[in-house]
Tab-separated table of C-alpha atoms in Angstrom:
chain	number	residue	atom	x	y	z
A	27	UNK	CA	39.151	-17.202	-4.322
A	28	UNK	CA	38.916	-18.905	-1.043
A	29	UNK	CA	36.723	-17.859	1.760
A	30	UNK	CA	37.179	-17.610	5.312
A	31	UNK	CA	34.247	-15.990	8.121
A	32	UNK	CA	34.547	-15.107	11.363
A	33	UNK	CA	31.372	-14.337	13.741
A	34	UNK	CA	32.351	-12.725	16.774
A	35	UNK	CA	28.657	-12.817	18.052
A	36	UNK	CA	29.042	-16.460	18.330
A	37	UNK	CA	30.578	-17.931	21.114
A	38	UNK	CA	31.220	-21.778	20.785
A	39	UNK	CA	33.540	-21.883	23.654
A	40	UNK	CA	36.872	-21.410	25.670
A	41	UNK	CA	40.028	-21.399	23.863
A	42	UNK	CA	41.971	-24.349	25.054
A	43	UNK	CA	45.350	-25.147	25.478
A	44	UNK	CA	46.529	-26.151	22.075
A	45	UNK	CA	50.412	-24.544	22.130
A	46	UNK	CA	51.403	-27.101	24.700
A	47	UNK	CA	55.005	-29.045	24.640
A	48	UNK	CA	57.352	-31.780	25.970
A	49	UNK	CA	59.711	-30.252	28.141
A	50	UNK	CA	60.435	-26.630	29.286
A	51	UNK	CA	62.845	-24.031	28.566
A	52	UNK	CA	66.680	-24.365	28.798
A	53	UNK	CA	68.427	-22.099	31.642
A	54	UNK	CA	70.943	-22.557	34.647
A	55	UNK	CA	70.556	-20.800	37.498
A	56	UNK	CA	74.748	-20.316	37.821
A	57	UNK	CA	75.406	-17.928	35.183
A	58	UNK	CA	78.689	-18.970	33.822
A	59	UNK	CA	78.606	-20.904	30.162
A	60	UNK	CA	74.537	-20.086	30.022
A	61	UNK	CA	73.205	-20.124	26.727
A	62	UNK	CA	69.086	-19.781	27.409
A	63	UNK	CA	65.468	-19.226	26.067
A	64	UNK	CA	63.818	-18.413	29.216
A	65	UNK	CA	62.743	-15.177	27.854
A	66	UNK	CA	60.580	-16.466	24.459
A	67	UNK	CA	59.630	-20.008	26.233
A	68	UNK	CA	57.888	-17.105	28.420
A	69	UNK	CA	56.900	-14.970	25.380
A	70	UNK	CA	54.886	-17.784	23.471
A	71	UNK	CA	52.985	-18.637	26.605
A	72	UNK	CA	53.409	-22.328	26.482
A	73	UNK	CA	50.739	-23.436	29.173
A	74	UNK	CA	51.637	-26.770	29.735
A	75	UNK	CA	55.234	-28.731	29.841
A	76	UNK	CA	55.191	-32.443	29.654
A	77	UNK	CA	58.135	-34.031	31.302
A	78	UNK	CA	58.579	-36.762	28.853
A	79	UNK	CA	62.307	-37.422	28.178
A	80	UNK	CA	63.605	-34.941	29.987
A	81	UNK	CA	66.377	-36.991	31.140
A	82	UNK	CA	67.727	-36.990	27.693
A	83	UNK	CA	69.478	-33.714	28.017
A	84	UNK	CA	72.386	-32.974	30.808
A	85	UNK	CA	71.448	-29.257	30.927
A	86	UNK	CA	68.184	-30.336	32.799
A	87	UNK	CA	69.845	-32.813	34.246
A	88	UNK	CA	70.503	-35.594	32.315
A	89	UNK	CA	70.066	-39.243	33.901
A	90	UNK	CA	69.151	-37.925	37.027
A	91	UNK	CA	66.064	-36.377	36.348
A	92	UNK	CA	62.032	-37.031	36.567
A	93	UNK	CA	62.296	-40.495	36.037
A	94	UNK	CA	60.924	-42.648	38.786
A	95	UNK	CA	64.260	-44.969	38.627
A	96	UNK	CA	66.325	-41.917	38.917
A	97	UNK	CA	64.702	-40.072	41.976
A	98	UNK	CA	64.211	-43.938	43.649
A	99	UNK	CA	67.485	-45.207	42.995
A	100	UNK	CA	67.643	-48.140	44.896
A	101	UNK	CA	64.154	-50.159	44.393
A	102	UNK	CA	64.992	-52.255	47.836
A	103	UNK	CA	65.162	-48.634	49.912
A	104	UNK	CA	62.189	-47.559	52.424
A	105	UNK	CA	60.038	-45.856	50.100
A	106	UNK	CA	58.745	-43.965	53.279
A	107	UNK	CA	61.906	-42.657	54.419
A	108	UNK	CA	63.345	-39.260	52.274
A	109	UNK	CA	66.563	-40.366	52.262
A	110	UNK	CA	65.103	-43.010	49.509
A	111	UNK	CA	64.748	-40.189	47.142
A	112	UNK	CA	66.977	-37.887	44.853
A	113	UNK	CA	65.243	-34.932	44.194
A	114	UNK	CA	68.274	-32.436	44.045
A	115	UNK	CA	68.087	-31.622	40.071
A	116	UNK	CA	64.497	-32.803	39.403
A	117	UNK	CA	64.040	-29.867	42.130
A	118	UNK	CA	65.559	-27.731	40.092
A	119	UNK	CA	64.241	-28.804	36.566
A	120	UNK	CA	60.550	-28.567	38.205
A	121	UNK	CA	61.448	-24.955	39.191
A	122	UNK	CA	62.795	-23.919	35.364
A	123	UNK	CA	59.490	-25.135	34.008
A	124	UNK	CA	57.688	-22.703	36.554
A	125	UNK	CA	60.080	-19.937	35.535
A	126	UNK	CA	59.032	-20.368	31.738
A	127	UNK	CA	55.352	-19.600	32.964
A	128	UNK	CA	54.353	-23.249	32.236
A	129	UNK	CA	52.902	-25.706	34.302
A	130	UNK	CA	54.322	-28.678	35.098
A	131	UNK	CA	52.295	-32.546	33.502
A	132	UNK	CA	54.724	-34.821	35.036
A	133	UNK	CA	55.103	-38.421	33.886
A	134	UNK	CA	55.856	-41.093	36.238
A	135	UNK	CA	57.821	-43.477	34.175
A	136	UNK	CA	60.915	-43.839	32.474
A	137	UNK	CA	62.296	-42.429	28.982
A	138	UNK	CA	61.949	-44.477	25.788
A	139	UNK	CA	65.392	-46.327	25.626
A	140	UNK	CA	66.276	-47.497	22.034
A	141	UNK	CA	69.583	-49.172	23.096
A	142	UNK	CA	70.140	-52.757	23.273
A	143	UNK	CA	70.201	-53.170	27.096
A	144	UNK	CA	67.282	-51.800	29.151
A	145	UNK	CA	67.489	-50.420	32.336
A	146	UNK	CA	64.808	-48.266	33.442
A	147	UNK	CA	61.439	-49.424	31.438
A	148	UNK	CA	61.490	-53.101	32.876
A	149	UNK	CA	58.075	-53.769	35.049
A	150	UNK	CA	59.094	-53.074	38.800
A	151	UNK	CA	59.885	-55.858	41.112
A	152	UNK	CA	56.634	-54.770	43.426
A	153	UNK	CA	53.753	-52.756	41.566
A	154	UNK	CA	52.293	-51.424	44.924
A	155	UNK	CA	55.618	-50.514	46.050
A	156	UNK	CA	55.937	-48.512	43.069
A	157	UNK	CA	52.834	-46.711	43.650
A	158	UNK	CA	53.775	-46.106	46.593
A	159	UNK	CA	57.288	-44.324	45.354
A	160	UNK	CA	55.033	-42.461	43.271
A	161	UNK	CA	52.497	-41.377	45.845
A	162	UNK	CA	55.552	-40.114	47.683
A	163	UNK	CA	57.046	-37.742	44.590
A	164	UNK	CA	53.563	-36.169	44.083
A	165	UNK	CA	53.491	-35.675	47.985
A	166	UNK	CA	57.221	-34.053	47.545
A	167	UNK	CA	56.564	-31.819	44.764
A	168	UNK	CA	52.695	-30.570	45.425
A	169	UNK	CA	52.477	-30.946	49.941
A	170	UNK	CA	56.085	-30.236	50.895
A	171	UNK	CA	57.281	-33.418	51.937
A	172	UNK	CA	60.923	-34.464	52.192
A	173	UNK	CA	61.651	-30.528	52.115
A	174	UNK	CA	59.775	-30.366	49.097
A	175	UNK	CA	57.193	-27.520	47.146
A	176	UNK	CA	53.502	-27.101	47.182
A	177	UNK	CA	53.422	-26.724	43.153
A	178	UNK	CA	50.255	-26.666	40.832
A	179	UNK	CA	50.828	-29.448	39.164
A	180	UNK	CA	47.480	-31.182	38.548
A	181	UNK	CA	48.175	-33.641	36.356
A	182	UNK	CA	50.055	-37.288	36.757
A	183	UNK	CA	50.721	-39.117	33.935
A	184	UNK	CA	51.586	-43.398	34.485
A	185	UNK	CA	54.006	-44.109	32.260
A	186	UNK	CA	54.639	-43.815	28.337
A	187	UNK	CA	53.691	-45.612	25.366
A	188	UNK	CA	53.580	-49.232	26.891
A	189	UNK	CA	51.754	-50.226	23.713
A	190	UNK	CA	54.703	-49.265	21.188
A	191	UNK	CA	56.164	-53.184	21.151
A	192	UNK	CA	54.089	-55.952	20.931
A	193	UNK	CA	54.575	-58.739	23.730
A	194	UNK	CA	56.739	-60.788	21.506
A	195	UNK	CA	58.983	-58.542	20.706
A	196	UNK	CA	62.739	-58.886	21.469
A	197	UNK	CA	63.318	-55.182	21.438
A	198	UNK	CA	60.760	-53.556	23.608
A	199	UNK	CA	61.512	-49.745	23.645
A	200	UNK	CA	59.441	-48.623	26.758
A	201	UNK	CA	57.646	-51.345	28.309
A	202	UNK	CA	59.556	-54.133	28.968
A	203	UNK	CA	56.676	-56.315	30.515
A	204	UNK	CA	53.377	-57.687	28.916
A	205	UNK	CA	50.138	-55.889	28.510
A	206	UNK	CA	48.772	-57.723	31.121
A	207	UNK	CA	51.528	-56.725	33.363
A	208	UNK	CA	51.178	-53.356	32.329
A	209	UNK	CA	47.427	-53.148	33.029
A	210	UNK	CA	47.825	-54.517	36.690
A	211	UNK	CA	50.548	-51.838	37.178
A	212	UNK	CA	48.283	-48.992	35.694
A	213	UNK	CA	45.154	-49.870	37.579
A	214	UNK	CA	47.190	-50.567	40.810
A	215	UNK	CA	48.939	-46.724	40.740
A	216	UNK	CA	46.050	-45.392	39.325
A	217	UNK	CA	43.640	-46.801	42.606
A	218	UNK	CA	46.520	-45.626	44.761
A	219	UNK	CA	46.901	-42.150	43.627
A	220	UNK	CA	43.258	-41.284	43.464
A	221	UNK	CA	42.947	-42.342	47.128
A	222	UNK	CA	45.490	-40.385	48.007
A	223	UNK	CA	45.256	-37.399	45.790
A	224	UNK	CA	41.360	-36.863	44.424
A	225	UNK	CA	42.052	-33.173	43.793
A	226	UNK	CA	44.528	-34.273	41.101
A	227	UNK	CA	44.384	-35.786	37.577
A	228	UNK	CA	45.673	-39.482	37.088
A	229	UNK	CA	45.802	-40.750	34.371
A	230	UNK	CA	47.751	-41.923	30.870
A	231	UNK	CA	48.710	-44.279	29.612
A	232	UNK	CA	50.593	-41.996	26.690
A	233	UNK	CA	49.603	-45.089	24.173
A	234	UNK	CA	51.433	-45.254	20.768
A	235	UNK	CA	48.952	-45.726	18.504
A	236	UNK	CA	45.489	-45.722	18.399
A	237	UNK	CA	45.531	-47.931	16.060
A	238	UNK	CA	46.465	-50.486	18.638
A	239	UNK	CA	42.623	-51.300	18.974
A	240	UNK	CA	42.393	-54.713	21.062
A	241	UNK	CA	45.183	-53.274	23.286
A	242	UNK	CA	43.634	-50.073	24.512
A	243	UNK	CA	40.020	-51.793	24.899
A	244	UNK	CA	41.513	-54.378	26.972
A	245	UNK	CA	43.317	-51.376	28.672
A	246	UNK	CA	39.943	-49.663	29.268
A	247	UNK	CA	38.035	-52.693	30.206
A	248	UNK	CA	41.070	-53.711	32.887
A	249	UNK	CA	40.347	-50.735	34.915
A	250	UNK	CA	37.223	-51.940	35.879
A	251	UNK	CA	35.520	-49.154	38.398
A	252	UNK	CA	38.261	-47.075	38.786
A	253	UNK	CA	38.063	-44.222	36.355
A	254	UNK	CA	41.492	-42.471	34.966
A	255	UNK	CA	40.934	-38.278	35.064
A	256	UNK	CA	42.681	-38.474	31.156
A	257	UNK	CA	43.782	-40.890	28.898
A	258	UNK	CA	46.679	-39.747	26.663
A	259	UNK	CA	47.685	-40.717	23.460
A	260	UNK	CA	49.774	-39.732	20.412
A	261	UNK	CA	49.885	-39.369	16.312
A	262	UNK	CA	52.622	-38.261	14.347
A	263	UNK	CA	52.307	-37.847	10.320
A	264	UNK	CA	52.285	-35.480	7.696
A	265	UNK	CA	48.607	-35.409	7.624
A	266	UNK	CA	46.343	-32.824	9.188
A	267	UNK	CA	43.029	-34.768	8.250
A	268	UNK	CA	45.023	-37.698	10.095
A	269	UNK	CA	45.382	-35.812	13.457
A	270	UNK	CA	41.649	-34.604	13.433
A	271	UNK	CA	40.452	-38.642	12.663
A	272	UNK	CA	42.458	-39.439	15.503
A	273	UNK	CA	41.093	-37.088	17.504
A	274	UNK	CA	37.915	-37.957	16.965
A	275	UNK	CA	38.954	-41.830	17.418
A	276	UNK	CA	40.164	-41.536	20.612
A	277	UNK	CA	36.950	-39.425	21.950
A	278	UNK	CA	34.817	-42.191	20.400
A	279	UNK	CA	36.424	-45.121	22.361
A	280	UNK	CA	36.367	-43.359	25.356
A	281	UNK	CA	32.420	-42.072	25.520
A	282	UNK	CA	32.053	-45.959	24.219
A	283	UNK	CA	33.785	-47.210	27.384
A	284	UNK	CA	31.582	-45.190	29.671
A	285	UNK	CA	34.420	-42.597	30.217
A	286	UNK	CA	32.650	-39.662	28.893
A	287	UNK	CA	34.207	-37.531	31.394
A	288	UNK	CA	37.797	-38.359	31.143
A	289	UNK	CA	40.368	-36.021	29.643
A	290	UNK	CA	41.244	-36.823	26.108
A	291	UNK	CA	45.191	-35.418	25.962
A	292	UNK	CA	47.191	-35.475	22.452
A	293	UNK	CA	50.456	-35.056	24.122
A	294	UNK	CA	52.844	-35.923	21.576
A	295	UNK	CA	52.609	-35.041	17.838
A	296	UNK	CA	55.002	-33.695	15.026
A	297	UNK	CA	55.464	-33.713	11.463
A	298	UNK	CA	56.729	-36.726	10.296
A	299	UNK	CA	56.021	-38.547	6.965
A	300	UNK	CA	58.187	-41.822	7.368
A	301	UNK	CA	60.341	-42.993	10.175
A	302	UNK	CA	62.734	-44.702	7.974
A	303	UNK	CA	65.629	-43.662	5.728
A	304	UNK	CA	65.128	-40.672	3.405
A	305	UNK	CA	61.801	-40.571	5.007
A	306	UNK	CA	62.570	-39.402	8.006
A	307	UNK	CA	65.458	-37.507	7.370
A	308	UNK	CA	63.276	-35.597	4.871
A	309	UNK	CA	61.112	-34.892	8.257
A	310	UNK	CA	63.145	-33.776	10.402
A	311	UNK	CA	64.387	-31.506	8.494
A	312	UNK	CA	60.681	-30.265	7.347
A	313	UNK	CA	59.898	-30.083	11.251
A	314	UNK	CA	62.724	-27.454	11.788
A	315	UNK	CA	61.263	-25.485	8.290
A	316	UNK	CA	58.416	-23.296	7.499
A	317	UNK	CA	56.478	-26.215	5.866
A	318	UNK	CA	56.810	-27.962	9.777
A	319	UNK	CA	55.678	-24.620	11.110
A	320	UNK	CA	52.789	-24.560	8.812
A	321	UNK	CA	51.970	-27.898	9.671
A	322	UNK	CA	52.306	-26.804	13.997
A	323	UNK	CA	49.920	-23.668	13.333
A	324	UNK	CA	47.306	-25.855	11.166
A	325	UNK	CA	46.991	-28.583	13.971
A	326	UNK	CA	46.891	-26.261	16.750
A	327	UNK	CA	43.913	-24.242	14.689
A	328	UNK	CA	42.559	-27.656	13.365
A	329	UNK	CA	42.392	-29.052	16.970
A	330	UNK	CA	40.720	-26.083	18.575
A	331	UNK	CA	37.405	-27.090	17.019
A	332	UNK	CA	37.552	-30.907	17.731
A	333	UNK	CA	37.090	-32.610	20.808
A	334	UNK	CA	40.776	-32.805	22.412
A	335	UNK	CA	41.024	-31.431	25.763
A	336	UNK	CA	45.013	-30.515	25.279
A	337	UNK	CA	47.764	-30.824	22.566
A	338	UNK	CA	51.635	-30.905	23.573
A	339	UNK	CA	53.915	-31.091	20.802
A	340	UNK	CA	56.987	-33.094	21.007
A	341	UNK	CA	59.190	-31.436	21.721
A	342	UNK	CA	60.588	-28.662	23.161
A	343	UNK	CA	63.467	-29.832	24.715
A	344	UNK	CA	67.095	-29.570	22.227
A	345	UNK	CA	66.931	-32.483	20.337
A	346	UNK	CA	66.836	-33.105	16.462
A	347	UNK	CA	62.439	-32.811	16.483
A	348	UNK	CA	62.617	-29.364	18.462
A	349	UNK	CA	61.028	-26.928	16.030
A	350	UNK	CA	60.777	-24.390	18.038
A	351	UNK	CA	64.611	-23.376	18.925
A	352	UNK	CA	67.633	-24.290	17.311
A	353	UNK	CA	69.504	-27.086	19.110
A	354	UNK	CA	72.737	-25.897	19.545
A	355	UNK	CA	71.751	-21.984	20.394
A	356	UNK	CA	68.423	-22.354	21.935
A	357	UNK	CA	68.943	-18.848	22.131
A	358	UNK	CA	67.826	-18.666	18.416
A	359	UNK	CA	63.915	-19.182	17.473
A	360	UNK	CA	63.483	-21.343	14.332
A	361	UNK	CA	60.110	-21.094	12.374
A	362	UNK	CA	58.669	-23.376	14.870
A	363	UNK	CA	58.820	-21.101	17.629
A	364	UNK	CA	56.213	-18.581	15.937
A	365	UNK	CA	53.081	-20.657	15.773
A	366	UNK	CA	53.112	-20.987	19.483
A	367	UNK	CA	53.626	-17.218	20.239
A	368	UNK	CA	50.630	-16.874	17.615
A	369	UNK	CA	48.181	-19.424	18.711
A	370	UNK	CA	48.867	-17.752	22.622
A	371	UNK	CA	47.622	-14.633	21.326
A	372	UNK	CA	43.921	-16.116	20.920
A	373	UNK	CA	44.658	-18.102	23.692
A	374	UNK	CA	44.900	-15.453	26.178
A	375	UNK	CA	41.639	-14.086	24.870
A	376	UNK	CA	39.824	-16.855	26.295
A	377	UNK	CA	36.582	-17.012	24.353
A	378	UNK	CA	36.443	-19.074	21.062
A	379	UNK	CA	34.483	-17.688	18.046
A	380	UNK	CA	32.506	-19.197	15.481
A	381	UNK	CA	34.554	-19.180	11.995
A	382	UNK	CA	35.217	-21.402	8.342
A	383	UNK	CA	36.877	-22.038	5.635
A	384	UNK	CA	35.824	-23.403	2.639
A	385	UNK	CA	39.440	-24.344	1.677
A	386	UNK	CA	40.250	-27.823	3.111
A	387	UNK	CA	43.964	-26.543	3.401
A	388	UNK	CA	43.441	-23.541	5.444
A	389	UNK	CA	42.661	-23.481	8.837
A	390	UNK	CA	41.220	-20.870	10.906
A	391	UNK	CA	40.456	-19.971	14.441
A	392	UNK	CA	39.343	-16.952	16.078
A	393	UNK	CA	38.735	-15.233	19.179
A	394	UNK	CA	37.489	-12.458	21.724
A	395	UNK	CA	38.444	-10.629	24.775
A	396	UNK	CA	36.438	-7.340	24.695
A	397	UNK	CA	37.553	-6.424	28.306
A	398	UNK	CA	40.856	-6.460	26.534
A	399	UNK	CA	39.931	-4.749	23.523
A	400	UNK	CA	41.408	-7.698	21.374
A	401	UNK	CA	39.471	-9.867	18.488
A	402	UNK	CA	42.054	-12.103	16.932
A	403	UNK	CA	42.162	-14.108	14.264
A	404	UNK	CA	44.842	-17.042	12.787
A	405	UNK	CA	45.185	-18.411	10.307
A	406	UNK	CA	47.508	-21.040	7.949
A	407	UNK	CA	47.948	-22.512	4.861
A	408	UNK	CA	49.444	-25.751	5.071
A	409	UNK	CA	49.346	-28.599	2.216
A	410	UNK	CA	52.157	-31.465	1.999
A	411	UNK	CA	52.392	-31.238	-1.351
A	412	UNK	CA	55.884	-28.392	-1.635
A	413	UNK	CA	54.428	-27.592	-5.175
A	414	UNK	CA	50.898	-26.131	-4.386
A	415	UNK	CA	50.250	-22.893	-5.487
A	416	UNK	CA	49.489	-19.282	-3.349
A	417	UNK	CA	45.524	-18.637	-2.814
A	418	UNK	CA	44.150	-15.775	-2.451
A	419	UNK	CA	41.870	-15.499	0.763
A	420	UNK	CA	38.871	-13.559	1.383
A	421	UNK	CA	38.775	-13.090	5.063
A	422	UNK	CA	35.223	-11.895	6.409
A	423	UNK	CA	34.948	-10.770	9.590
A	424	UNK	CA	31.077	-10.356	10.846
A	425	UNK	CA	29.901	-8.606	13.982
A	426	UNK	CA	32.710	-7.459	15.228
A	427	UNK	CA	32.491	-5.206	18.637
A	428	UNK	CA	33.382	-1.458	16.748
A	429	UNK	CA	32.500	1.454	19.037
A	430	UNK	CA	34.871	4.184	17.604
A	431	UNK	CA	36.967	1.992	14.997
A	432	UNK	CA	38.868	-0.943	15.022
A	433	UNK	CA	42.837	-1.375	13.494
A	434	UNK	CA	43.003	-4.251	11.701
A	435	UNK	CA	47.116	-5.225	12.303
A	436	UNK	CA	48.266	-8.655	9.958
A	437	UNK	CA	51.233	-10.354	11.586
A	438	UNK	CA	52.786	-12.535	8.749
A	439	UNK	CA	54.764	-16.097	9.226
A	440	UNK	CA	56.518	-17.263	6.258
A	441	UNK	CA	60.702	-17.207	4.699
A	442	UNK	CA	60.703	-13.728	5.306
A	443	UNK	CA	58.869	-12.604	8.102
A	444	UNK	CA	58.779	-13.923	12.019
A	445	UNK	CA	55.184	-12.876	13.071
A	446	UNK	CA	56.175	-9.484	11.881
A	447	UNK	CA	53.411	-6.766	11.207
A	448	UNK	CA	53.531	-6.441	7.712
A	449	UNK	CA	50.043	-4.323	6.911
A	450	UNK	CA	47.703	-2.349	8.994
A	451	UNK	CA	44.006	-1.154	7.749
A	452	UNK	CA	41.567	1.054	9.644
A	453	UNK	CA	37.365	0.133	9.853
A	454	UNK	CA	34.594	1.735	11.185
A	455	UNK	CA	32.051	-1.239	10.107
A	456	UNK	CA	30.787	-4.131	11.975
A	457	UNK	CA	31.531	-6.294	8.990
A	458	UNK	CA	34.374	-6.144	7.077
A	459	UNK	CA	36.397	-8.300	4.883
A	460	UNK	CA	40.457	-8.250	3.833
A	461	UNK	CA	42.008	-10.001	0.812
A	462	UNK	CA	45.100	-12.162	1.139
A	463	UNK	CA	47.545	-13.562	-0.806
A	464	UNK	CA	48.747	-16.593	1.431
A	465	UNK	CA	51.932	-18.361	0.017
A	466	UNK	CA	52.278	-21.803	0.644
A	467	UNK	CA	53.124	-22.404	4.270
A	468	UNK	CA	52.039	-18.771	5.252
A	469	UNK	CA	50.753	-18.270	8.727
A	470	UNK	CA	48.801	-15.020	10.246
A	471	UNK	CA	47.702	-13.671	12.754
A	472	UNK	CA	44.848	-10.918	12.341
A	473	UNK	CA	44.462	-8.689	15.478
A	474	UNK	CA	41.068	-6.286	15.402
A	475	UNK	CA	42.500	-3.811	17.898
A	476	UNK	CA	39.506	-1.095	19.538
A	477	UNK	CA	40.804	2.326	18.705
């Protein structure tokens, strides 16, 4: 028997946005040939949506989308004049985020391009120029310039993964440049931003690897004075214990660098055991599975506790590592989706609660809203290995607000159910316990309704 507590009397913080994702919902605002999943990218409350290879997919707008290449066309233009700029579907990508209740985390870059010839992810010709350009989008999309918006969107990401090549490498997949280049280009549109926008977040630089240790310290140490609002970074693997070490990592050589309050941002992550071969075929098809939906609902739990500011999977948008709709229909949720629709219901609550496990496979996180009238509970049992056996749980939940009894409702993730309410129990107790049977890849959520 495994054991899991709760203590609702203890309050160890605010829930924090761990259902996060690359890219936002897919819908066209002409109805003819739409096939959309406005209505659960909504449901699951998905509070932030990077716009990380966006340009990828024609029904947001393909190649002429977010990038900074593909609003700035023409690099030799006036990058003061709006006629510079193509904002047309960006405008209207930007506003199908907002309609799928997300906010916008836009990245100033370009995609990763894997081809042969690179177009978009050399170094610019002028570094302040492109500052500049980018000053120029923010002022478009957030202050209404060049008949633009006055969006929330607070954070500014410079560039992606500029660490994933080394400098002598022939095929350099999104920085074309060398670190030092890339550091002079950071630290010149990072200055320029934050004098021009302090009441925004600026920062990135989406690094590859954290394992890339001389890199990012040169990184940090190249920035000198001026102080980035986050500093993003990214894992994937099959390993929860792997994500929580980097985690931890990446807080470490920040506070180490002085940077104690700067953002750390985990903003792309997925399942994936080998990127190679049978390897990586055998993930992607795990990511679109239970087993990858175990694995999303054990991170998100796992991360809650550790010190990681935000966690955006990759990736939302229809592509072959989109666990949460199928890529043909988006219409249709796969596994994936439910995690995210689970996780939101503690999110909403707002107020983290103390809770354990003594299993080092299941992860748990709970939560309280009394105003509400909520105290939820998830939980999942993920392990890598497909042959592990089903544990039975002893959930105990102590100190839990009960006025006139509570309705203890179990929402169940696994082959057969879709967060469906499989049991209910009644309690009139402050403490309580239930007893589970989890299968292996199992997910619930455990809502202590006020009667």
């Amino acid at each position: 028997m495994n054991n899991v507590i709760v203590d609702f009397s203890q309050n160890v913080g605010k829930m924090k946005p761990m259902h996060s994702v690359n890219n936002g919902p897919v819908y066209k605002f002409a109805s003819d040939q739409r096939i959309t999943n406005l209505e659960a990218y909504k449901a699951a409350g998905i509070p932030y949506a990077r716009t990380h290879d966006a340009s990828f997919y024609s029904t947001y707008g393909g190649e002429h989308i977010v990038d900074v290449n593909m609003i700035f066309t023409n690099f030799d233009a006036d990058p003061y004049l709006p006629e510079s700029y193509d904002f047309t579907l960006t405008d209207n990508y930007m506003r199908v985020i907002e309609a799928g209740g997300a906010k916008v985390f836009y990245r100033l870059g370009s995609k990763i391009e894997h081809w042969e010839k690179k177009y978009n992810t050399l170094p610019p010709k002028d570094f302040n120029k492109w500052a500049v350009i980018c000053e120029h989008i923010i002022r478009h999309y957030c202050y209404g310039w060049a008949d633009g918006f006055n969006m929330d969107i607070e954070y500014w990401e410079i560039w992606n993964e500029p660490d994933l090549d080394p400098d002598d490498s022939k095929h350099k997949r999104c920085w074309g440049g060398t670190a030092k280049q890339f550091y002079e280009l950071f630290r010149i549109t990072l200055e320029h931003l934050k004098k021009c926008f302090p009441e925004l977040k600026i920062g990135g630089p989406a690094v590859a690897n954290l394992n890339s240790v001389k890199w990012i310290n040169d990184f940090l140490d190249s920035l000198g004075d001026v102080k980035p609002d986050f500093f993003s970074w990214h894992v994937y693997s099959a390993s929860v214990e792997t994500v929580r070490e980097r985690i931890r990592r990446a807080r470490k050589m920040l506070d180490d660098h002085g940077l104690t309050e700067c953002e750390s941002i985990l903003n792309e992550w997925n399942y994936v055991k080998g990127w190679q071969d049978d390897e990586w075929i055998y993930s992607l098809k795990t990511e679109k599975s239970l087993k990858g939906a175990s694995f999303i609902a054990a991170t998100m739990l796992m991360s809650q506790s550790e010190p990681l500011d935000n966690l955006m999977f990759y990736d939302a948008r229809p592509c072959g590592m989109n666990s949460l709709f199928s890529t043909d229909m988006v219409c249709e949720c796969l596994k994936g989706y439910y995690p995210f629709y689970m996780f939101n219901q503690l999110y909403k609550l707002g107020t983290q609660v103390a809770s354990e496990s003594d299993a080092n496979d299941v992860w748990v996180a709970g939560a309280k809203n009394l105003d509400m009238g909520e105290q939820n509970v998830m939980l999942a049992y993920y392990n890598d290995d497909d042959s592990a056996p089903a544990k039975d749980v002893k959930v105990t939940f102590k100190n839990v607000e009960n006025k006139n009894g509570v309705r203890l409702e179990y929402y169940l993730l696994d082959e057969n159910n879709d967060a469906k309410l499989v049991r209910e129990e009644i309690f009139t107790a402050n403490e309580f316990a239930s007893y589970i049977k989890m299968t292996l890849h199992s997910t619930y959520l455990l809502k202590i309704v006020s009667l």
